[in-house]
Coordinates of C-alpha atoms in Angstrom, one line a residue:
M599 CA 36.9 42.9 -113.4
R600 CA 37.5 43.4 -109.7
L601 CA 36.4 46.6 -107.9
P602 CA 38.9 48.2 -105.5
Q603 CA 38.0 47.7 -101.8
N604 CA 37.6 51.0 -100.0
K605 CA 38.8 50.9 -96.4
P606 CA 36.7 52.8 -94.0
A607 CA 38.4 56.0 -92.7
P608 CA 39.5 55.9 -89.1
H609 CA 37.0 57.6 -86.8
A610 CA 36.3 57.9 -83.1
V611 CA 33.0 58.5 -81.2
I612 CA 33.1 61.7 -79.1
L613 CA 30.9 62.3 -76.1
N614 CA 28.7 65.3 -75.8
D615 CA 31.1 67.1 -73.5
E616 CA 28.8 70.0 -72.7
A617 CA 26.2 67.5 -71.5
V618 CA 28.8 65.7 -69.4
E619 CA 29.7 69.0 -67.7
R620 CA 26.0 69.7 -67.0
A621 CA 25.5 66.2 -65.6
S622 CA 28.7 66.5 -63.5
A623 CA 27.4 69.8 -62.0
Q624 CA 24.1 68.1 -61.2
T625 CA 25.8 65.5 -59.0
S626 CA 25.5 67.8 -55.9
H627 CA 21.7 68.3 -56.5
G628 CA 19.7 66.4 -53.8
T629 CA 22.6 65.8 -51.6
A630 CA 23.7 69.1 -50.3
R631 CA 21.4 72.0 -50.4
S632 CA 17.7 72.7 -50.9
T633 CA 17.1 76.1 -52.5
T634 CA 14.8 77.8 -54.9
G635 CA 15.0 80.2 -57.8
T636 CA 18.4 81.1 -59.1
A637 CA 20.3 79.1 -56.6
D638 CA 18.3 76.0 -57.5
S639 CA 19.1 76.6 -61.2
F640 CA 22.8 76.4 -60.2
L641 CA 22.2 72.9 -58.7
R642 CA 20.2 71.8 -61.7
A643 CA 22.7 73.3 -64.2
S644 CA 20.0 75.1 -66.1
H645 CA 22.5 77.8 -67.1
V646 CA 25.9 76.3 -67.7
L647 CA 27.9 79.5 -67.3
R648 CA 26.2 80.6 -64.1
T649 CA 26.5 77.1 -62.7
R650 CA 30.2 77.0 -63.5
R651 CA 30.9 80.3 -61.8
A652 CA 28.9 79.2 -58.8
H653 CA 31.0 76.1 -58.4
Q654 CA 34.2 78.2 -58.9
V655 CA 33.2 80.6 -56.1
T656 CA 32.0 77.8 -53.8
A657 CA 35.2 75.7 -54.3
A658 CA 37.4 78.7 -53.6
A659 CA 35.4 79.5 -50.4
L660 CA 35.5 75.9 -49.1
Y661 CA 39.2 75.7 -49.7
I662 CA 39.8 78.9 -47.7
L663 CA 37.5 77.6 -44.9
Q664 CA 39.4 74.3 -44.9
H665 CA 42.7 76.0 -44.5
R666 CA 41.3 78.3 -41.7
A667 CA 40.1 75.2 -39.9
Y668 CA 43.6 73.7 -40.2
N669 CA 45.2 76.9 -38.9
H670 CA 42.8 76.9 -36.0
Y671 CA 43.7 73.3 -35.2
C672 CA 47.5 74.1 -35.3
L673 CA 47.0 77.1 -33.0
G674 CA 45.1 75.0 -30.5
E675 CA 47.7 72.2 -30.4
T676 CA 50.5 72.3 -27.7
R677 CA 52.8 70.0 -29.7
D678 CA 55.8 71.3 -31.6
A679 CA 55.4 72.4 -35.2
E680 CA 57.4 69.5 -36.4
D681 CA 55.0 67.0 -34.8
L682 CA 51.9 68.5 -36.4
P683 CA 50.4 66.6 -39.3
E684 CA 50.6 68.1 -42.8
F685 CA 47.5 69.7 -44.3
E686 CA 46.7 66.7 -46.5
D687 CA 47.2 64.2 -43.7
W688 CA 45.1 66.2 -41.4
C689 CA 42.3 66.4 -44.0
C690 CA 42.3 62.6 -44.5
Q691 CA 42.2 61.9 -40.8
R692 CA 39.4 64.4 -40.1
G693 CA 37.5 63.0 -43.1
E694 CA 37.6 59.5 -41.6
D695 CA 36.6 60.7 -38.1
I696 CA 34.1 63.5 -38.7
P697 CA 31.1 63.0 -41.0
Q698 CA 30.5 66.7 -41.4
F699 CA 34.1 67.3 -42.5
H700 CA 33.9 64.4 -44.9
Y701 CA 30.6 65.7 -46.4
W702 CA 32.0 69.2 -47.2
A703 CA 35.3 67.8 -48.3
T704 CA 33.4 65.6 -50.7
V705 CA 31.5 68.7 -52.0
L706 CA 34.8 70.4 -52.6
E707 CA 36.2 67.3 -54.3
L708 CA 33.2 67.1 -56.7
E709 CA 33.4 70.8 -57.6
L710 CA 37.1 70.5 -58.3
L711 CA 36.5 67.5 -60.5
V712 CA 34.0 69.4 -62.6
L713 CA 36.4 72.4 -62.9
V714 CA 39.3 70.0 -63.8
Y715 CA 37.1 68.5 -66.5
V716 CA 36.3 72.0 -67.9
R717 CA 40.0 72.9 -67.8
S718 CA 40.9 69.8 -69.8
L719 CA 38.5 71.0 -72.6
R720 CA 39.8 74.6 -72.5
Q721 CA 43.4 73.5 -72.7
G722 CA 42.8 70.6 -75.1
S723 CA 44.6 68.1 -72.8
L724 CA 43.6 64.6 -73.6
M725 CA 45.3 63.0 -70.6
M726 CA 43.6 65.4 -68.2
Y727 CA 40.3 64.9 -69.9
L728 CA 40.5 61.1 -69.5
D729 CA 41.7 61.4 -65.9
A730 CA 38.8 63.7 -65.0
L731 CA 36.2 61.4 -66.6
T732 CA 37.7 58.4 -64.8
E733 CA 37.3 60.2 -61.5
L734 CA 33.7 61.4 -62.3
V735 CA 32.3 58.0 -63.4
P736 CA 32.1 56.5 -59.8
W737 CA 30.0 59.5 -58.8
F738 CA 27.7 59.0 -61.8
H739 CA 27.2 55.4 -60.5
A740 CA 26.7 56.4 -56.9
L741 CA 24.3 59.2 -57.6
D742 CA 22.2 57.3 -60.2
H743 CA 23.1 59.2 -63.4
T744 CA 22.4 55.9 -65.3
H745 CA 23.1 56.9 -68.9
Y746 CA 26.5 58.6 -68.1
A747 CA 27.4 55.7 -65.8
R748 CA 26.8 53.3 -68.7
W749 CA 28.4 55.1 -71.7
I750 CA 31.3 57.0 -70.2
P751 CA 33.2 53.7 -69.4
V752 CA 32.6 52.6 -73.0
H753 CA 34.1 55.9 -74.1
L754 CA 37.1 55.5 -71.8
K755 CA 37.7 52.0 -73.2
D756 CA 37.5 53.4 -76.8
M757 CA 40.0 56.1 -75.9
A758 CA 42.4 53.5 -74.3
E759 CA 42.3 51.4 -77.5
L760 CA 42.6 54.4 -79.8
T761 CA 46.4 54.2 -79.9
T762 CA 46.5 50.6 -81.3
K763 CA 43.4 50.8 -83.5
H764 CA 43.8 54.3 -85.0
P765 CA 47.2 55.7 -84.1
D766 CA 46.8 58.8 -86.4
V767 CA 43.6 59.8 -84.7
A768 CA 45.2 59.2 -81.3
R769 CA 48.1 61.4 -82.2
K770 CA 45.8 64.2 -83.3
F771 CA 43.8 63.9 -80.1
R772 CA 46.9 64.2 -78.0
E773 CA 47.7 67.4 -79.9
G774 CA 44.3 68.8 -78.7
Y775 CA 42.2 68.3 -81.8
F776 CA 39.3 66.7 -79.9
T777 CA 38.3 70.3 -79.2
V778 CA 37.9 73.4 -81.4
Q779 CA 39.9 76.6 -81.0
K780 CA 38.0 79.4 -82.7
T781 CA 40.0 82.3 -81.4
Q782 CA 43.5 83.2 -80.6
R783 CA 42.8 83.6 -76.9
V784 CA 44.4 81.1 -74.5
F785 CA 42.3 78.7 -72.5
S786 CA 39.4 79.1 -74.9
S787 CA 39.0 75.7 -76.6
I788 CA 35.5 74.4 -76.7
P789 CA 34.0 70.9 -77.2
I790 CA 33.2 69.9 -80.8
D791 CA 29.5 69.5 -80.0
Q792 CA 29.4 73.1 -78.6
A793 CA 31.1 74.3 -81.8
H794 CA 28.4 72.5 -83.8
E795 CA 25.7 74.2 -81.8
Q796 CA 27.2 77.6 -82.5
N797 CA 27.4 76.8 -86.2
N798 CA 23.8 75.7 -86.2
A799 CA 22.8 79.0 -84.6
C800 CA 24.6 80.9 -87.4
I801 CA 22.9 78.8 -90.0
K802 CA 19.5 79.3 -88.6
G803 CA 19.8 83.0 -88.4
D804 CA 16.8 84.9 -87.2
G805 CA 13.8 82.5 -86.9
G806 CA 15.4 79.5 -88.6
A807 CA 12.9 77.3 -90.4
V808 CA 9.9 79.0 -88.8
G809 CA 7.3 79.6 -91.5
L810 CA 9.1 77.5 -94.2
T811 CA 7.7 74.1 -93.3
D812 CA 4.5 74.6 -95.3
N813 CA 6.5 75.5 -98.5
P814 CA 8.7 72.5 -99.5
S815 CA 10.7 74.5 -102.2
A816 CA 11.4 77.4 -99.8
L817 CA 12.5 74.9 -97.1
R818 CA 14.9 73.1 -99.6
R819 CA 16.4 76.5 -100.7
W820 CA 17.0 77.4 -97.0
M821 CA 18.6 74.0 -96.2
V822 CA 20.9 74.3 -99.2
A823 CA 21.8 78.0 -99.1
G824 CA 21.8 78.3 -95.3
P825 CA 25.3 76.9 -94.7
E826 CA 26.8 78.9 -97.6
V827 CA 25.3 82.1 -96.4
A828 CA 26.6 81.5 -92.9
R829 CA 30.1 80.8 -94.4
V830 CA 30.1 84.0 -96.5
I831 CA 29.0 86.1 -93.5
E832 CA 31.7 84.6 -91.3
E833 CA 34.4 85.2 -93.9
F834 CA 33.2 88.8 -94.4
Q835 CA 33.5 89.3 -90.6
D836 CA 36.9 87.8 -90.5
G837 CA 38.1 89.9 -93.4
N838 CA 36.7 93.0 -91.8
Q839 CA 38.6 92.4 -88.7
H840 CA 41.8 91.3 -90.4
W841 CA 43.5 94.6 -89.5
R842 CA 43.0 93.9 -85.8
R843 CA 44.7 90.6 -85.8
Q844 CA 48.2 92.1 -85.6
T845 CA 47.4 93.5 -82.2
A846 CA 44.9 90.9 -81.1
D847 CA 44.5 90.3 -77.4
T848 CA 45.4 86.7 -76.6
R849 CA 44.4 86.8 -72.9
H850 CA 41.4 84.9 -71.7
H851 CA 38.3 87.1 -71.5
D852 CA 38.2 86.6 -67.6
Q853 CA 41.8 88.0 -67.3
T854 CA 40.6 91.6 -66.6
P855 CA 40.7 93.5 -63.3
S856 CA 37.0 93.9 -63.1
V857 CA 36.2 90.2 -63.4
Q858 CA 38.9 89.3 -60.9
A859 CA 37.7 91.9 -58.4
S860 CA 34.2 90.6 -58.8
F861 CA 35.3 87.0 -58.2
V862 CA 37.3 87.9 -55.1
K863 CA 34.3 89.9 -53.7
D864 CA 32.0 86.9 -54.2
V865 CA 34.4 84.5 -52.6
R866 CA 34.8 86.8 -49.6
S867 CA 31.1 87.3 -49.2
L868 CA 30.4 83.5 -49.3
V869 CA 33.2 82.8 -46.8
G870 CA 31.8 85.5 -44.5
V871 CA 28.2 84.0 -44.7
I872 CA 29.4 80.5 -44.1
E873 CA 31.5 81.5 -41.1
E874 CA 28.6 83.3 -39.6
M875 CA 26.7 80.0 -39.7
G876 CA 29.7 78.1 -38.5
N877 CA 32.7 76.8 -40.3
P878 CA 31.7 73.2 -41.2
F879 CA 35.4 72.0 -41.2
K880 CA 35.7 72.9 -37.5
E881 CA 32.8 70.6 -36.4
E882 CA 33.5 67.8 -33.9
S883 CA 30.1 66.1 -33.9
Q884 CA 29.3 62.8 -35.5
D885 CA 26.3 64.2 -37.3
V886 CA 25.7 65.8 -40.7
V887 CA 24.1 69.2 -40.2
K888 CA 22.7 71.8 -42.6
L889 CA 24.5 75.1 -42.4
D890 CA 21.5 77.3 -42.5
T891 CA 18.7 75.5 -40.6
K892 CA 21.0 73.3 -38.5
E893 CA 18.7 70.4 -39.4
I894 CA 20.5 67.1 -38.6
A895 CA 20.3 64.2 -40.9
G896 CA 19.7 60.7 -39.7
P897 CA 22.2 57.8 -39.3
A898 CA 21.4 56.6 -42.8
A899 CA 22.5 59.9 -44.2
V900 CA 25.8 59.7 -42.2
E901 CA 26.4 56.3 -43.7
T902 CA 25.6 57.6 -47.2
V903 CA 28.2 60.4 -46.8
M904 CA 30.9 58.1 -45.6
N905 CA 30.4 55.3 -48.2
A906 CA 29.1 57.1 -51.3
K907 CA 32.4 57.2 -53.1
R908 CA 33.2 53.6 -52.2
I909 CA 29.8 52.4 -53.5
G910 CA 30.2 54.2 -56.8
Q911 CA 33.8 52.9 -57.3
E912 CA 32.7 49.3 -56.7
Q913 CA 29.8 49.6 -59.2
F914 CA 32.1 51.2 -61.8
E915 CA 34.7 48.5 -61.4
A916 CA 32.0 45.8 -61.6
F917 CA 30.4 47.3 -64.7
T918 CA 33.7 47.6 -66.4
R919 CA 34.7 44.0 -65.6
E920 CA 31.3 42.4 -66.4
C921 CA 30.2 44.4 -69.4
L922 CA 33.5 45.5 -71.1
L923 CA 36.2 43.0 -70.2
D924 CA 34.6 39.6 -69.4
R925 CA 31.4 40.5 -71.4
T926 CA 29.2 38.3 -69.2
K927 CA 26.5 41.0 -69.2
A928 CA 25.2 43.3 -72.0
V929 CA 26.0 47.0 -71.9
D930 CA 22.4 47.9 -71.9
D931 CA 21.5 45.7 -68.9
P932 CA 19.7 47.7 -66.2
I933 CA 22.0 49.4 -63.7
P934 CA 20.5 49.2 -60.1
R935 CA 19.8 52.6 -58.5
N936 CA 21.3 53.4 -55.1
K937 CA 18.9 56.2 -54.2
L938 CA 21.4 57.8 -51.9
K939 CA 20.0 60.8 -50.1
V940 CA 21.3 63.1 -47.4
F941 CA 18.8 65.8 -46.6
S942 CA 16.4 65.1 -49.5
T943 CA 14.1 62.3 -48.5
S944 CA 11.4 60.7 -50.6
T945 CA 7.9 61.6 -49.3
P946 CA 5.6 58.6 -49.1
R947 CA 2.6 58.9 -51.3
S948 CA -0.7 59.2 -49.5
Q949 CA -3.9 57.8 -50.8
S950 CA -6.6 60.1 -51.9
K951 CA -9.9 60.3 -50.0
G952 CA -11.7 58.3 -52.6
Q953 CA -9.1 55.5 -52.5
Q954 CA -9.3 55.3 -48.7
Q955 CA -13.0 55.1 -48.8
L956 CA -12.9 52.4 -51.5
A957 CA -10.4 50.4 -49.5
S958 CA -12.6 50.7 -46.4
V959 CA -15.6 49.4 -48.4
K960 CA -13.7 46.4 -49.7
N961 CA -12.7 45.5 -46.2
D962 CA -16.3 45.8 -45.0
R963 CA -17.4 43.6 -48.0
E964 CA -14.9 40.9 -47.1
L965 CA -16.0 41.0 -43.5
F966 CA -19.7 40.7 -44.3
A967 CA -18.9 37.9 -46.8
H968 CA -17.1 35.9 -44.1
L969 CA -20.0 36.7 -41.7
Y970 CA -22.6 35.5 -44.2
I971 CA -20.7 32.2 -44.8
G972 CA -20.2 31.7 -41.1
C973 CA -23.9 32.3 -40.3
Q974 CA -25.0 29.5 -42.7
T975 CA -23.5 26.8 -40.5
R976 CA -24.0 28.3 -37.1
D977 CA -26.0 31.0 -35.4
G978 CA -24.5 34.4 -35.3
N979 CA -25.3 37.3 -33.1
L980 CA -24.8 40.5 -35.1
E981 CA -25.2 42.8 -32.0
E982 CA -22.5 40.9 -30.2
L983 CA -20.2 41.1 -33.3
F984 CA -20.5 44.8 -33.7
R985 CA -19.9 45.6 -30.1
H986 CA -16.2 45.1 -30.9
E987 CA -14.0 46.9 -33.3
N988 CA -13.7 45.0 -36.6
Q989 CA -11.2 47.3 -38.3
T990 CA -7.5 48.2 -37.8
C991 CA -8.3 51.9 -37.4
P992 CA -11.7 52.6 -35.7
P993 CA -13.7 55.0 -37.9
A994 CA -15.0 56.7 -34.8
L995 CA -11.5 57.8 -33.8
S996 CA -9.5 58.0 -37.0
D997 CA -9.8 59.1 -40.6
G998 CA -7.8 57.2 -43.2
G999 CA -5.5 55.7 -40.5
S1000 CA -4.8 59.1 -38.9
L1001 CA -6.2 60.1 -35.5
C1002 CA -9.0 62.6 -35.7
T1003 CA -8.1 66.0 -34.2
G1004 CA -10.4 68.7 -33.1
T1005 CA -10.0 72.5 -32.7
K1006 CA -8.6 73.6 -29.4
N1007 CA -10.6 76.8 -29.5
D1008 CA -13.8 74.7 -29.1
L1009 CA -12.7 74.0 -25.5
L1010 CA -12.9 77.7 -24.6
T1011 CA -16.7 77.8 -24.9
C1012 CA -17.0 74.9 -22.5
L1013 CA -14.5 76.4 -20.0
E1014 CA -16.1 79.8 -20.0
E1015 CA -19.3 78.2 -18.5
V1016 CA -17.5 76.6 -15.5
S1017 CA -14.9 79.3 -14.8
D1018 CA -15.0 82.8 -13.3
A1019 CA -13.3 85.7 -15.1
K1020 CA -10.5 87.4 -13.1
T1021 CA -9.2 90.8 -13.9
E1022 CA -6.3 90.8 -11.4
T1023 CA -3.3 88.4 -11.2
P1024 CA -3.8 86.1 -8.2
V1025 CA -1.3 86.1 -5.4
T1026 CA 0.8 82.9 -5.7
T1027 CA 3.9 81.5 -4.0
C1028 CA 4.9 79.1 -6.9
I1029 CA 5.0 79.5 -10.6
V1030 CA 5.5 76.8 -13.3
L1031 CA 7.0 77.8 -16.6
D1032 CA 7.3 76.0 -19.9
G1033 CA 11.0 76.0 -20.7
A1034 CA 10.6 75.5 -24.4
A1035 CA 8.1 78.3 -24.7
I1036 CA 10.4 80.7 -22.7
V1037 CA 13.3 79.9 -25.0
Q1038 CA 11.2 80.6 -28.1
M1039 CA 10.0 83.9 -26.5
L1040 CA 13.5 85.1 -25.5
K1041 CA 15.6 85.7 -28.6
P1042 CA 19.3 85.1 -28.5
A1043 CA 20.2 88.6 -29.6
A1044 CA 24.0 89.0 -29.4
S1045 CA 24.6 85.7 -27.7
K1046 CA 26.8 83.3 -29.6
T1047 CA 26.8 80.2 -27.4
F1048 CA 24.4 78.5 -24.9
E1049 CA 26.7 79.7 -22.1
E1050 CA 26.2 83.4 -23.1
Y1051 CA 22.5 82.9 -23.7
A1052 CA 22.0 81.3 -20.2
Q1053 CA 24.0 84.0 -18.3
Q1054 CA 22.9 87.1 -20.2
I1055 CA 19.2 86.4 -21.1
F1056 CA 17.7 83.2 -19.7
I1057 CA 18.8 83.2 -16.1
P1058 CA 18.1 87.0 -15.6
Y1059 CA 14.6 86.4 -16.9
M1060 CA 14.1 83.6 -14.3
S1061 CA 15.4 85.8 -11.5
T1062 CA 12.7 88.5 -12.4
K1063 CA 10.0 85.8 -12.0
L1064 CA 11.4 84.7 -8.7
Q1065 CA 11.0 88.2 -7.2
T1066 CA 7.3 87.7 -6.7
V1067 CA 7.2 84.0 -5.7
S1068 CA 9.2 81.8 -3.5
R1069 CA 9.4 78.8 -5.8
L1070 CA 9.8 78.4 -9.6
D1071 CA 9.4 75.1 -11.5
L1072 CA 11.0 75.1 -15.0
V1073 CA 9.5 72.2 -17.0
W1074 CA 10.7 70.9 -20.3
D1075 CA 8.5 68.8 -22.5
T1076 CA 9.3 65.1 -23.1
Y1077 CA 8.7 63.6 -26.5
L1078 CA 7.5 60.0 -26.1
A1079 CA 7.5 57.5 -29.0
D1080 CA 3.9 56.3 -28.3
S1081 CA 2.5 59.6 -27.3
L1082 CA -0.8 60.9 -28.9
K1083 CA 1.2 64.0 -30.0
G1084 CA 3.3 61.8 -32.2
S1085 CA 0.7 62.0 -35.0
T1086 CA 0.5 65.8 -34.6
R1087 CA 4.3 66.2 -34.9
A1088 CA 4.4 63.9 -37.9
K1089 CA 2.0 66.3 -39.7
R1090 CA 4.5 69.1 -39.4
D1091 CA 7.0 70.0 -42.0
K1092 CA 9.3 67.2 -41.2
A1093 CA 8.6 63.5 -41.0
C1094 CA 8.6 61.8 -37.6
G1095 CA 11.7 59.7 -38.6
D1096 CA 13.9 62.7 -39.2
V1097 CA 16.5 63.6 -36.5
W1098 CA 16.1 67.1 -35.1
W1099 CA 18.1 67.3 -31.9
L1100 CA 21.4 69.1 -31.7
P1101 CA 24.7 67.2 -31.0
Q1102 CA 26.7 67.9 -27.9
P1103 CA 29.1 70.5 -29.3
Y1104 CA 26.2 72.7 -30.3
Q1105 CA 24.9 72.6 -26.7
E1106 CA 28.2 74.1 -25.4
T1107 CA 29.6 76.3 -28.2
G1108 CA 27.0 76.3 -31.0
R1109 CA 25.7 79.5 -32.4
T1110 CA 22.4 80.0 -30.8
S1111 CA 20.9 82.4 -33.3
Y1112 CA 20.7 79.5 -35.8
E1113 CA 19.9 76.7 -33.5
W1114 CA 16.6 77.4 -31.8
T1115 CA 14.6 76.6 -34.9
A1116 CA 16.3 73.1 -35.1
T1117 CA 16.0 72.2 -31.4
R1118 CA 13.3 69.7 -31.7
P1119 CA 13.9 66.1 -30.8
S1120 CA 13.0 63.1 -32.9
C1121 CA 9.7 61.3 -32.4
S1122 CA 11.6 58.1 -31.7
G1123 CA 11.7 58.8 -28.0
S1124 CA 15.3 59.9 -27.7
S1125 CA 14.5 62.7 -25.4
Q1126 CA 17.9 62.4 -23.7
Q1127 CA 19.3 64.1 -26.7
L1128 CA 17.5 67.4 -25.9
S1129 CA 19.7 70.4 -25.9
W1130 CA 17.8 71.9 -23.1
N1131 CA 19.9 70.0 -20.5
G1132 CA 22.6 72.6 -20.7
L1133 CA 20.1 75.4 -19.8
T1134 CA 18.6 73.2 -17.1
R1135 CA 22.0 72.6 -15.5
R1136 CA 23.0 76.2 -15.6
T1137 CA 19.7 77.4 -14.3
S1138 CA 19.8 75.1 -11.3
N1139 CA 23.4 76.0 -10.4
S1140 CA 23.1 79.7 -11.0
S1141 CA 24.1 81.9 -8.0
L1142 CA 21.3 84.4 -8.8
L1143 CA 18.7 81.7 -8.2
M1144 CA 20.2 80.1 -5.1
E1145 CA 18.3 82.3 -2.7
R1146 CA 15.0 81.0 -3.8
Q1147 CA 13.7 77.5 -4.5
C1148 CA 14.1 76.8 -8.2
S1149 CA 13.5 73.4 -9.7
A1150 CA 14.1 72.3 -13.3
S1151 CA 13.2 69.1 -15.1
H1152 CA 16.0 67.0 -16.4
Y1153 CA 14.8 64.6 -19.2
C1154 CA 11.9 62.7 -17.6
Q1155 CA 12.8 63.6 -14.0
I1156 CA 12.0 66.7 -12.0

């Protein structure tokens, strides 16, 4: 007697689409903005609905700003309208030439990809769903989302082979049955995993299995009866609302005047805030700058911005070829991390006090051991040895490799003993001013550019000082790479390797009210990049100061 062979039913493995959306929304975290609180929850996708709305508002605002920058470009051109490039061609050219434009165009592209992915689920469009995933995978590779970078290509390969292996399932998927439509409203399909979570919430009810784990019989009754109770309640609610189905509203729940007005208001507010800080699509510099603090990323960040998509695409193609087509590597082989960062930099770990002391003791032990062995074969003069430094960092001047610093207030006690107190300002013919301190003291107020700041605030202040003296020296600090101040600057909130100077366009037309906090040069000695040279040149050439002798330092020269 031969038993019939049961063929397995055709099936397909579906991704957790809600988790994919959350991971896609997290691709901008660590590359674009550094915020806290609710805004940081948007970047981390802690709340999916809030994150989705934040990306919708941001994408709309960036698209408007991009078109305004294009219109500004067209108005400034003297060529005929027929010779002007189209909007798409202009965006491609600007993205290749300007890193700042490329950065924000990439942010807009990522947000639109996430929204297209959500749209494919809401409409149940399989082709749009696969296209969106194909566009997102390179970014998962580039930005080190390892698990999604590994398994989404496998899912795409399964979906590509579904037509030949399981044509019935493929036909149902093309009809939109890879999502769940629970209502009659349009644009309201949800992923299958999200529908399962909603059903689980109905089954659990209030409290779920809390308090039932200690009673096996009660837990079994809850597990058996829970789904049936949830089904009965849902059928009762559907029957109670049956009379409403004849006039059911099939519009999407966001198709209301209040929601649309709120969305437009948020977009206009965001556009206004970004334009106050400067439209990033109008920048002409070769640097990547934060909108709010005007902090400038280093050359490595610019390279990251320009090559991130290419790096991810190459890794995606290599993974597909090696692991899925040629099968020369296993799918679960480690995927190398790129660690691409723009403004978020990894902070080096510093040793604790105990670890530093232990390392110092070990070095001393090795030194004394070599000294002991050497003294066994020849005479050694310990006094002569310890006259010289025997450590990389002298303990008398440093602590854990850092230069010991004192308190400046301690000098006042010493100076008071050798100086005489004066109650009146001495009569002088020359005055020396610290230019950086004066700039920090004189706020920009309504000035929008360095030209306005120099003519309206800075130069008038210099002229008031020249009324009592015949000579004024305006001195700007010079940041040298090997200066003793380098260690002090490195202890401040930004590392010494970060780039802080402003590019040339900011010196002429940048918004001053947001730039003074970022006008600090790097510790690498590139003092020629200081943005003070614009004020120096305007101060020296001012007609208000021509009658008196006024000198200003330019870089390292006075």
